XYZ file of C-alpha atoms in Angstrom:
386
model
C -52.053 100.857 19.890
C -51.631 98.857 16.943
C -54.597 98.728 14.219
C -54.133 95.792 11.568
C -56.423 94.694 8.457
C -55.822 91.913 5.794
C -54.287 93.266 2.609
C -56.892 91.846 0.303
C -54.932 90.860 -2.316
C -53.620 93.482 -5.160
C -53.348 96.190 -3.076
C -50.516 98.629 -3.098
C -50.826 101.346 -0.517
C -53.340 102.607 1.933
C -54.553 105.872 3.502
C -55.948 105.665 7.293
C -58.332 107.580 8.768
C -59.437 108.159 12.541
C -61.979 110.335 14.461
C -65.162 110.606 16.291
C -68.329 109.396 14.326
C -68.546 111.660 11.013
C -65.562 113.332 11.303
C -62.606 111.240 10.058
C -59.147 112.640 9.879
C -56.654 110.765 7.712
C -53.399 110.405 9.958
C -51.477 108.166 7.339
C -51.021 108.221 3.122
C -49.998 105.761 1.120
C -48.673 103.423 3.622
C -47.428 99.820 2.286
C -47.601 97.877 5.442
C -51.245 96.885 6.802
C -50.874 98.135 9.924
C -51.003 101.688 11.837
C -49.865 102.294 15.443
C -52.079 104.340 17.216
C -50.542 107.542 19.443
C -53.067 106.591 22.524
C -51.680 109.844 24.035
C -53.640 111.773 21.315
C -56.520 110.061 21.913
C -59.477 111.053 24.275
C -60.355 108.622 26.832
C -63.616 106.947 27.539
C -64.819 107.690 23.777
C -65.538 105.632 21.237
C -62.940 106.110 18.200
C -64.066 105.207 14.782
C -61.226 104.085 11.974
C -61.470 103.422 8.006
C -58.678 102.334 5.793
C -58.918 102.675 2.310
C -56.782 100.774 -0.098
C -55.570 101.737 -3.602
C -53.739 100.256 -6.547
C -53.340 100.395 -10.342
C -57.202 100.186 -10.966
C -58.279 102.679 -7.930
C -59.093 103.552 -4.554
C -61.656 101.246 -2.717
C -63.193 102.917 0.404
C -62.982 100.630 3.397
C -65.587 99.578 6.393
C -65.474 101.815 9.399
C -64.428 99.933 12.691
C -64.385 101.228 16.079
C -62.470 101.007 19.227
C -62.655 102.561 23.080
C -59.513 103.655 25.107
C -60.021 103.025 28.585
C -58.022 105.067 31.176
C -56.940 102.106 33.419
C -56.480 103.024 37.344
C -55.152 99.689 38.564
C -54.871 96.071 37.258
C -54.578 93.131 39.676
C -54.247 89.560 39.468
C -55.387 86.788 41.046
C -52.908 84.122 42.598
C -52.805 81.711 39.892
C -52.921 84.234 37.193
C -55.896 83.200 35.163
C -57.892 85.990 36.285
C -57.475 89.733 36.002
C -59.181 92.689 37.364
C -58.809 96.336 35.938
C -60.290 99.196 37.440
C -60.411 101.924 35.223
C -62.489 105.147 34.578
C -65.425 103.681 32.770
C -66.051 100.662 34.912
C -64.712 97.481 36.275
C -63.185 94.546 34.093
C -62.650 91.146 34.780
C -60.768 88.141 32.488
C -60.700 85.081 32.637
C -58.480 83.928 30.240
C -55.122 85.299 30.814
C -56.193 88.798 29.390
C -57.043 87.592 26.008
C -61.054 88.667 26.768
C -62.397 91.067 29.084
C -66.005 91.713 30.265
C -67.375 94.741 32.066
C -68.729 94.293 35.208
C -70.179 97.119 36.817
C -71.527 97.518 40.238
C -75.429 97.368 40.298
C -76.695 100.718 40.680
C -74.006 102.676 39.350
C -73.913 103.937 35.787
C -71.059 103.396 33.471
C -68.929 106.432 32.993
C -70.601 107.571 36.322
C -67.614 106.182 38.671
C -64.230 106.374 38.280
C -63.135 103.192 40.076
C -59.401 103.448 41.392
C -58.596 99.864 42.686
C -59.630 96.428 43.176
C -59.136 92.420 44.123
C -60.148 89.191 43.201
C -59.906 85.816 44.344
C -57.700 83.511 42.383
C -60.653 82.101 40.717
C -62.590 85.298 40.342
C -65.185 84.428 42.446
C -64.891 87.259 45.008
C -64.212 90.668 44.133
C -63.511 93.705 46.007
C -63.573 97.050 44.361
C -63.052 100.442 45.516
C -64.449 103.891 43.231
C -61.989 107.281 43.717
C -65.100 108.557 46.124
C -64.237 105.404 48.326
C -67.231 103.731 47.589
C -66.667 100.039 48.411
C -68.609 97.365 46.556
C -68.409 93.208 47.061
C -69.187 90.584 44.422
C -69.597 86.918 45.277
C -70.221 85.738 42.055
C -67.554 86.924 39.671
C -69.254 90.311 39.250
C -72.745 89.043 38.393
C -74.056 90.961 41.668
C -72.953 93.823 44.150
C -73.331 94.814 47.451
C -72.056 98.145 48.899
C -70.089 97.411 52.273
C -68.272 99.974 54.881
C -65.626 97.779 56.612
C -65.192 101.109 58.919
C -68.898 101.202 59.857
C -69.877 104.763 60.085
C -66.707 106.185 60.025
C -65.069 108.276 57.258
C -62.557 106.158 55.751
C -60.350 106.491 52.615
C -58.966 103.129 51.102
C -55.310 102.965 50.199
C -54.693 99.624 49.493
C -56.655 96.401 49.904
C -55.408 92.187 49.499
C -57.110 88.847 49.309
C -55.848 85.418 50.318
C -56.018 82.784 47.053
C -59.385 81.434 47.717
C -61.004 85.303 48.893
C -61.777 83.800 52.406
C -59.284 86.489 54.324
C -59.294 89.980 52.847
C -57.527 92.792 54.344
C -57.862 96.742 54.016
C -55.997 99.879 54.920
C -56.313 103.495 54.762
C -57.043 106.473 56.693
C -59.808 106.661 59.542
C -60.221 110.150 59.898
C -63.068 109.551 62.483
C -60.689 107.074 64.670
C -57.296 107.492 63.433
C -56.146 104.522 65.389
C -58.522 102.331 63.206
C -57.177 102.227 60.039
C -56.636 98.707 59.154
C -59.341 96.102 58.727
C -59.460 92.212 58.195
C -62.149 89.741 57.258
C -62.000 86.156 57.516
C -65.555 85.447 55.700
C -64.737 86.661 51.957
C -65.659 90.375 52.688
C -68.916 89.826 54.434
C -67.976 91.448 57.536
C -65.198 93.645 58.775
C -62.829 93.795 62.146
C -60.666 96.586 62.971
C -57.490 95.616 63.874
C -54.758 98.081 65.517
C -51.193 96.772 64.542
C -49.931 99.744 67.020
C -52.378 101.665 69.260
C -51.986 105.210 67.854
C -53.111 106.950 64.988
C -51.969 106.028 61.703
C -52.399 105.760 58.191
C -51.405 102.813 56.489
C -50.555 102.873 53.138
C -49.409 99.190 52.218
C -50.871 96.220 52.087
C -50.747 92.558 51.787
C -51.577 88.677 52.474
C -50.423 85.294 52.365
C -52.259 82.647 49.612
C -53.638 81.126 52.984
C -54.458 84.240 54.792
C -52.256 83.966 57.936
C -49.739 86.099 57.269
C -50.429 89.727 56.422
C -47.977 92.655 56.472
C -49.012 96.290 56.723
C -46.685 99.431 56.202
C -47.151 103.167 57.006
C -44.555 106.153 56.402
C -42.728 104.686 59.222
C -44.149 102.024 60.194
C -43.948 98.053 59.118
C -46.104 95.587 60.928
C -46.666 91.712 60.558
C -48.962 88.975 61.759
C -48.688 85.464 61.428
C -52.250 84.851 62.508
C -54.783 86.489 60.383
C -54.313 90.116 62.348
C -54.907 89.029 65.761
C -51.427 90.111 67.230
C -48.682 92.130 65.407
C -44.768 92.278 64.971
C -43.166 95.407 64.403
C -40.431 95.253 61.769
C -37.132 97.338 61.662
C -34.514 97.628 59.294
C -31.099 99.003 59.918
C -32.237 102.734 58.533
C -31.782 106.098 59.463
C -35.023 107.287 58.026
C -38.094 104.836 57.154
C -40.624 105.870 54.226
C -42.030 102.498 53.612
C -43.968 101.493 50.247
C -44.600 99.089 47.461
C -45.092 96.518 50.204
C -45.324 92.983 49.082
C -45.265 89.390 50.472
C -44.832 85.887 48.710
C -47.567 83.447 48.210
C -46.304 81.210 50.839
C -45.379 83.909 53.047
C -41.732 82.867 53.357
C -40.627 86.076 51.715
C -41.579 89.746 51.360
C -40.481 92.624 49.756
C -40.436 96.396 50.761
C -39.183 99.873 49.851
C -37.735 102.693 51.678
C -38.367 105.657 49.559
C -36.768 107.751 52.337
C -33.099 106.274 52.355
C -31.540 106.267 48.798
C -34.358 104.594 47.952
C -33.242 101.218 49.300
C -35.272 97.725 48.857
C -35.703 95.079 51.761
C -36.094 91.546 51.082
C -37.140 89.998 54.140
C -37.075 85.870 54.981
C -39.106 84.249 57.410
C -37.295 82.716 60.171
C -38.227 79.882 62.966
C -40.530 81.162 65.404
C -39.290 79.126 68.470
C -40.370 81.423 70.804
C -43.967 80.953 69.606
C -44.163 77.051 70.067
C -45.110 74.937 72.656
C -42.561 72.314 73.816
C -42.712 69.188 75.495
C -40.019 66.614 77.015
C -40.304 63.018 77.835
C -38.046 60.198 78.777
C -37.438 57.163 76.296
C -36.848 53.647 77.626
C -37.167 50.317 75.992
C -40.702 49.713 77.291
C -41.641 53.481 76.079
C -41.657 52.729 72.540
C -44.166 54.848 70.830
C -45.038 58.840 71.826
C -47.803 60.222 70.585
C -48.235 64.219 70.912
C -52.140 64.285 70.991
C -55.201 62.171 72.945
C -57.391 61.568 69.848
C -56.472 59.581 66.573
C -57.288 62.653 64.545
C -54.558 64.748 65.535
C -52.071 62.131 66.193
C -49.971 64.111 63.437
C -46.600 63.460 65.465
C -45.661 60.317 66.220
C -42.393 59.034 67.450
C -42.219 55.172 67.218
C -39.033 53.315 69.020
C -39.192 50.100 67.094
C -38.836 46.646 68.620
C -35.711 44.336 69.355
C -32.069 44.928 70.923
C -31.626 47.812 68.016
C -34.515 50.112 68.004
C -34.975 52.596 65.434
C -36.752 55.755 65.829
C -39.169 56.032 63.227
C -41.488 58.948 63.552
C -42.210 62.731 64.172
C -43.444 64.539 61.549
C -42.461 68.169 61.297
C -45.658 69.891 59.855
C -43.901 73.177 58.770
C -40.363 73.506 58.426
C -40.546 76.909 58.989
C -41.792 77.222 62.006
C -41.058 73.587 63.693
C -37.875 72.206 64.720
C -37.139 68.979 66.059
C -34.381 68.382 68.570
C -33.303 64.966 70.301
C -30.814 64.391 72.790
C -29.815 61.020 73.763
C -27.865 59.484 76.530
C -26.070 56.358 77.453
C -24.714 55.386 73.792
C -21.432 53.739 73.378
C -20.967 51.023 70.934
C -23.176 49.572 67.949
C -25.254 51.002 65.298
C -28.985 52.059 66.066
C -30.732 54.081 63.145
C -32.269 57.414 64.101
C -34.871 58.116 61.103
C -37.663 60.596 60.792
C -41.058 59.754 59.009
C -44.309 60.642 58.506
C -46.962 58.988 60.572
C -50.247 60.492 60.321
C -52.283 57.276 60.400
C -49.867 55.269 62.224
C -48.417 54.170 59.608
C -44.909 55.332 58.765
C -43.561 56.466 55.819
C -40.905 58.043 53.668
C -38.194 57.734 55.985
C -35.014 59.904 56.327
C -32.208 58.707 57.857
C -30.728 61.488 59.846
C -27.672 60.145 61.722
C -26.433 56.771 63.405
C -26.385 56.539 67.109
C -24.097 53.901 68.861
C -25.589 51.915 71.792
C -24.936 48.252 72.309
C -27.801 47.612 74.899
C -31.806 46.937 74.335
C -32.669 49.988 76.445
C -31.905 53.334 74.742
C -32.725 55.777 77.356
C -32.476 59.399 76.523
C -34.671 62.562 76.373
C -36.520 63.534 73.416
C -37.530 67.483 73.074
C -39.700 68.163 70.337
C -41.750 71.587 69.520
C -45.161 71.750 67.536
């Protein structure tokens, strides 16, 4: 902590005094810079500390005004996905910053006096609207208006539940809380899909377990949870889970995190040479729905959905003796694959292109390959996955 002040003109040296009210002690004498670094380790937590600077020159010494500051014992700092909003859980309250940490406002849950509760952890949405904080006694509070009002919540119902970690999607709609449920040890992971208003117990594994860490993607679809020797990921907001395994002799997972778009994750194994694993989301072809149809010169357009609103994937064969394939939107390059097998090709050139066609107007063409064909009847098999 650095204290600084205006030199005020023809000052030669400064004397600095610090202490509780009425008992200031000189900590620096005859220093020339107009700053002083406080050893915060020697400052008592949760108290107001007063300080004064006296200025001296050839004429004499002028006693300065008395100022004050408070030292907050911070338990945890969380940042919204954008970075503008930061949340601090501290021994004397909950603090929210809306300007990258330049200024802070205490946001104390209703009915809880300042200093009565130690706040151990918390999360906030990217715009600071939705906040959840947890006390060291595992009391959980939720705010839906940036800390203006609070409500006590019990994700585990009447069960005895201790919170180890919590995470939120960017907009706060999806939230996850993990820990230890001593009433029903199989229910130690809870997910909310309505901004923390209600909660559902999920069981990544149907056995007694204490989850230590969790994280969630910005859109809330991908959730990762870890325990001492278990590591699970859900790609559908907690409805189903896949166990993740690494080539390690012993696994004690900690420090779990996933990227905002959910395509990458990192987790530490503290039991085996302190290994760190980086995971990249792969194509989930086994989870896809496949459809197949035969293409002819007569069947020049195929829609994968029956209604206009759902016609996000469109294949257009075009017209003329050299029809051009114009379409098929791949909505997610991570989870989707386009595979086309064409038969009866011989001579000539017909361009095959991918194009976005959400409203029947093909745009943004990308040339994929040139196909040889000397007839107007391009017959083959199109296989696609959505």
